């Protein structure tokens, strides 16, 4: 490390440090700062006098008809927006360099510190007296860029994956609500447009991005902020605050950057295996729910969870039936005994999911009790609850910044567990009014973005306090930086039942990718969408295209739509049911791969669904692809996103790619056009790779209850016996391993290690017998099965399926040669197998020993 001062020319560097291969340089007059990599390339450069601030005389907001849409306004001083930092600094500044602190003559301050893992923390503070009424300052930072730089992330975004050219607001709010996009250009009243605040509206924004230059940047601040990326030579960050703390991580590859970022912001926790079984929505009362369960089992359709949103009741409207106003109390007419119904479903191998939100309905006893305990967000005067209007009713937000509000919410959620729920949708979180006040003194506009994080933490705490015996899962739409520490699954919100770019099926693909690279690894969608204001409900084509995409998301779940019973569903016709059965089986078979990717997310912060550029960073074409994605590092999916399309043009990165539905290999990098019939999605497996699958029929990834049940008459009426089910324990006895040879060399390689009795046989994927061989290990040994590591295929990780442990083996790719290696605890034997042609092989491994729980 070296450090120097200079009185040289205006642009000379006054301060320089070199550490860990990165160079930090700073000028004082004018003030500037930049970060270079070891190759001398500038990664991040604060423009001279790019640290700016201004005093705001008045901060206000206008409210759209939906309470979660706000537009902020300010009356600045005459110096805004370019009140540059003074060119001169005091002499005492020089003595502060050694502590990485620069103090300006007007009282503004800049400091930085370098942490482990190539992580820098920068802090900017405006003068203490600049803000009117205490905290209403506006601070701006301007950085250099070039036309080639790309900006990925900013939380879940429906408009694009790369936000270059956009002005990106960081504000938690509703996404579009159902009006067709074709109306937006001519609707007279802006408040009626599909996006009151533009196509960048989102439930889950984050002040974070990953740059194509090789750095990631994120803010600690939760106040409103805006990233302006519209200009060719510079980009800026503006925040409604007098202090900004931002972090910069540097790395040689995107996955490495995400690992470093999530080490600081947090990573997901691994949950129950049943998360990866299909979830089905149902409604209409106890008998209807049990009939749906029976129907799925009799049709041979894999299903692991049933979700009921109407357990609180239904409401008749002129347009149809919808769920009753939000109130966490069971409708005893529809569901006379939720615990009994839950017991029946558990016996059939179903988890039961419910629905909750952080509101209480005005005029109900629950609202009065919450107000009495000081558990509600208050109005601007801090005297009465701050009510928001939603769908013709008035609600108050629980104040989750205080222990009173958190405890009140946990009590409500705990009752759901006692009723038999194994999890739920934790809806909303975007509705704290900016003019509200919280009991800890924070104003609504300061707490607004944090609220989803508090809501996620309350749900996690409630479920962990008294979890069901097979684990719990809840899912949310609202999120903030760090939500992944608490919420296991994010869903894409209330999308339109359409093929529209910004609020239909295409928007959900971009939402999945942007959420993943922003730290939310497990993502799901409402199959066929939710809203249909001003448009027809989902038809079969939209349903099947959305189904294909939904089946290749980590969590597969359908929805009935805003008006129950109007949209297409899986049992509408025999054709739809057959296609749904096929995709449900595919999603279930991928469960070992889903679980491995969940562990990668927990260990490294990597997303499950990945843009192509995460693994092909040097490929300039891959950086622009937003409608095709990778599942992990080896499955490539290309959803069909246009009505009427029966062929799909897509880009394949470098390497060989096996089309699973065509039965042929392609060589990349190349643009290809492939068949895309209504029933199939273009799906490719990367050459020289292995894909683990559950073998044979699987009904549920939940362990079905066996033996005598304590349930009453409802269970006695059931005809589906547990013995008829292939549940989690039975399913884990069989694995299919699909291996794809490299298209050029025609070989693939595998090493197996085991300490238990295993029967191993391999065959041609299309059924042609190539070779059969049986080997048995001498002694059983505990362990877990792992697909190979994505980097070098030689990484071994312990406890991948914790808390479940099975006698097992490991699959390891050695990367060289053309042999299969079968290892036992006593000796190693080589089985030479040269694969001819391009068709993949499938390996079936089976152990007859009973899998432990």
PDB file of N, CA and C in Angstrom, residues 45 103 121 149 210 230 260 281 283 298 304 320 359 487 519 554 567 684 701 729 731 745 751 841:
ATOM      1  N   UNK A  45     -15.898   5.152 -11.048  1.00  0.00           N
ATOM      2  CA  UNK A  45     -15.255   6.464 -10.952  1.00  0.00           C
ATOM      3  C   UNK A  45     -16.288   7.514 -10.593  1.00  0.00           C
ATOM      4  N   UNK A 103     -12.736  15.580   5.008  1.00  0.00           N
ATOM      5  CA  UNK A 103     -13.700  16.532   5.537  1.00  0.00           C
ATOM      6  C   UNK A 103     -13.604  17.830   4.744  1.00  0.00           C
ATOM      7  N   UNK A 121     -16.534  -0.074   1.543  1.00  0.00           N
ATOM      8  CA  UNK A 121     -17.683   0.649   2.072  1.00  0.00           C
ATOM      9  C   UNK A 121     -17.392   2.138   1.973  1.00  0.00           C
ATOM     10  N   UNK A 149     -21.425  -0.304 -20.819  1.00  0.00           N
ATOM     11  CA  UNK A 149     -21.682  -0.817 -19.474  1.00  0.00           C
ATOM     12  C   UNK A 149     -23.150  -1.219 -19.327  1.00  0.00           C
ATOM     13  N   UNK A 210     -25.539  -5.102 -10.380  1.00  0.00           N
ATOM     14  CA  UNK A 210     -24.302  -5.770 -10.779  1.00  0.00           C
ATOM     15  C   UNK A 210     -23.910  -5.191 -12.130  1.00  0.00           C
ATOM     16  N   UNK A 230     -29.795   6.789 -17.701  1.00  0.00           N
ATOM     17  CA  UNK A 230     -30.238   7.149 -19.049  1.00  0.00           C
ATOM     18  C   UNK A 230     -29.141   7.761 -19.926  1.00  0.00           C
ATOM     19  N   UNK A 260     -20.073 -12.721  -2.973  1.00  0.00           N
ATOM     20  CA  UNK A 260     -19.545 -11.707  -2.080  1.00  0.00           C
ATOM     21  C   UNK A 260     -20.637 -10.764  -1.592  1.00  0.00           C
ATOM     22  N   UNK A 281     -53.921 -24.850  -6.242  1.00  0.00           N
ATOM     23  CA  UNK A 281     -54.899 -24.019  -5.566  1.00  0.00           C
ATOM     24  C   UNK A 281     -56.260 -24.706  -5.626  1.00  0.00           C
ATOM     25  N   UNK A 283     -60.531 -24.303  -3.755  1.00  0.00           N
ATOM     26  CA  UNK A 283     -61.436 -23.423  -3.032  1.00  0.00           C
ATOM     27  C   UNK A 283     -62.812 -24.060  -2.972  1.00  0.00           C
ATOM     28  N   UNK A 298     -56.356 -39.751  -8.099  1.00  0.00           N
ATOM     29  CA  UNK A 298     -56.934 -40.714  -9.023  1.00  0.00           C
ATOM     30  C   UNK A 298     -56.449 -40.493 -10.454  1.00  0.00           C
ATOM     31  N   UNK A 304     -48.133 -32.060  -4.105  1.00  0.00           N
ATOM     32  CA  UNK A 304     -47.621 -32.138  -2.742  1.00  0.00           C
ATOM     33  C   UNK A 304     -48.299 -31.168  -1.799  1.00  0.00           C
ATOM     34  N   UNK A 320     -68.388 -11.867 -10.494  1.00  0.00           N
ATOM     35  CA  UNK A 320     -68.125 -13.238 -10.094  1.00  0.00           C
ATOM     36  C   UNK A 320     -67.714 -13.336  -8.644  1.00  0.00           C
ATOM     37  N   UNK A 359     -52.580  -6.740   7.627  1.00  0.00           N
ATOM     38  CA  UNK A 359     -53.640  -5.769   7.852  1.00  0.00           C
ATOM     39  C   UNK A 359     -54.599  -6.253   8.935  1.00  0.00           C
ATOM     40  N   UNK A 487     -37.538 -15.124   4.102  1.00  0.00           N
ATOM     41  CA  UNK A 487     -38.593 -15.703   3.268  1.00  0.00           C
ATOM     42  C   UNK A 487     -37.982 -16.731   2.314  1.00  0.00           C
ATOM     43  N   UNK A 519     -30.649 -11.582  -5.165  1.00  0.00           N
ATOM     44  CA  UNK A 519     -30.546 -12.262  -3.881  1.00  0.00           C
ATOM     45  C   UNK A 519     -31.739 -13.087  -3.476  1.00  0.00           C
ATOM     46  N   UNK A 554     -38.529 -23.117  -9.674  1.00  0.00           N
ATOM     47  CA  UNK A 554     -38.269 -23.991  -8.515  1.00  0.00           C
ATOM     48  C   UNK A 554     -39.535 -24.448  -7.806  1.00  0.00           C
ATOM     49  N   UNK A 567     -61.022 -18.507 -15.045  1.00  0.00           N
ATOM     50  CA  UNK A 567     -59.840 -18.800 -15.849  1.00  0.00           C
ATOM     51  C   UNK A 567     -59.721 -20.293 -16.132  1.00  0.00           C
ATOM     52  N   UNK A 684     -33.123 -27.845 -23.070  1.00  0.00           N
ATOM     53  CA  UNK A 684     -31.836 -28.400 -23.494  1.00  0.00           C
ATOM     54  C   UNK A 684     -30.995 -28.744 -22.276  1.00  0.00           C
ATOM     55  N   UNK A 701     -43.990 -35.357  -2.608  1.00  0.00           N
ATOM     56  CA  UNK A 701     -42.688 -35.230  -1.960  1.00  0.00           C
ATOM     57  C   UNK A 701     -42.823 -34.971  -0.469  1.00  0.00           C
ATOM     58  N   UNK A 729     -40.397 -40.918   1.002  1.00  0.00           N
ATOM     59  CA  UNK A 729     -39.463 -41.983   1.371  1.00  0.00           C
ATOM     60  C   UNK A 729     -39.334 -43.013   0.247  1.00  0.00           C
ATOM     61  N   UNK A 731     -39.973 -42.454  -2.922  1.00  0.00           N
ATOM     62  CA  UNK A 731     -39.394 -41.802  -4.091  1.00  0.00           C
ATOM     63  C   UNK A 731     -37.885 -41.737  -4.006  1.00  0.00           C
ATOM     64  N   UNK A 745     -16.657 -34.939 -28.854  1.00  0.00           N
ATOM     65  CA  UNK A 745     -15.865 -36.087 -28.439  1.00  0.00           C
ATOM     66  C   UNK A 745     -16.689 -37.362 -28.319  1.00  0.00           C
ATOM     67  N   UNK A 751     -17.706 -40.730 -11.923  1.00  0.00           N
ATOM     68  CA  UNK A 751     -17.088 -41.459 -10.827  1.00  0.00           C
ATOM     69  C   UNK A 751     -18.125 -41.619  -9.735  1.00  0.00           C
ATOM     70  N   UNK A 841     -27.171 -40.812 -22.006  1.00  0.00           N
ATOM     71  CA  UNK A 841     -27.442 -42.042 -21.284  1.00  0.00           C
ATOM     72  C   UNK A 841     -28.269 -41.723 -20.057  1.00  0.00           C
TER      73      UNK A 841
END
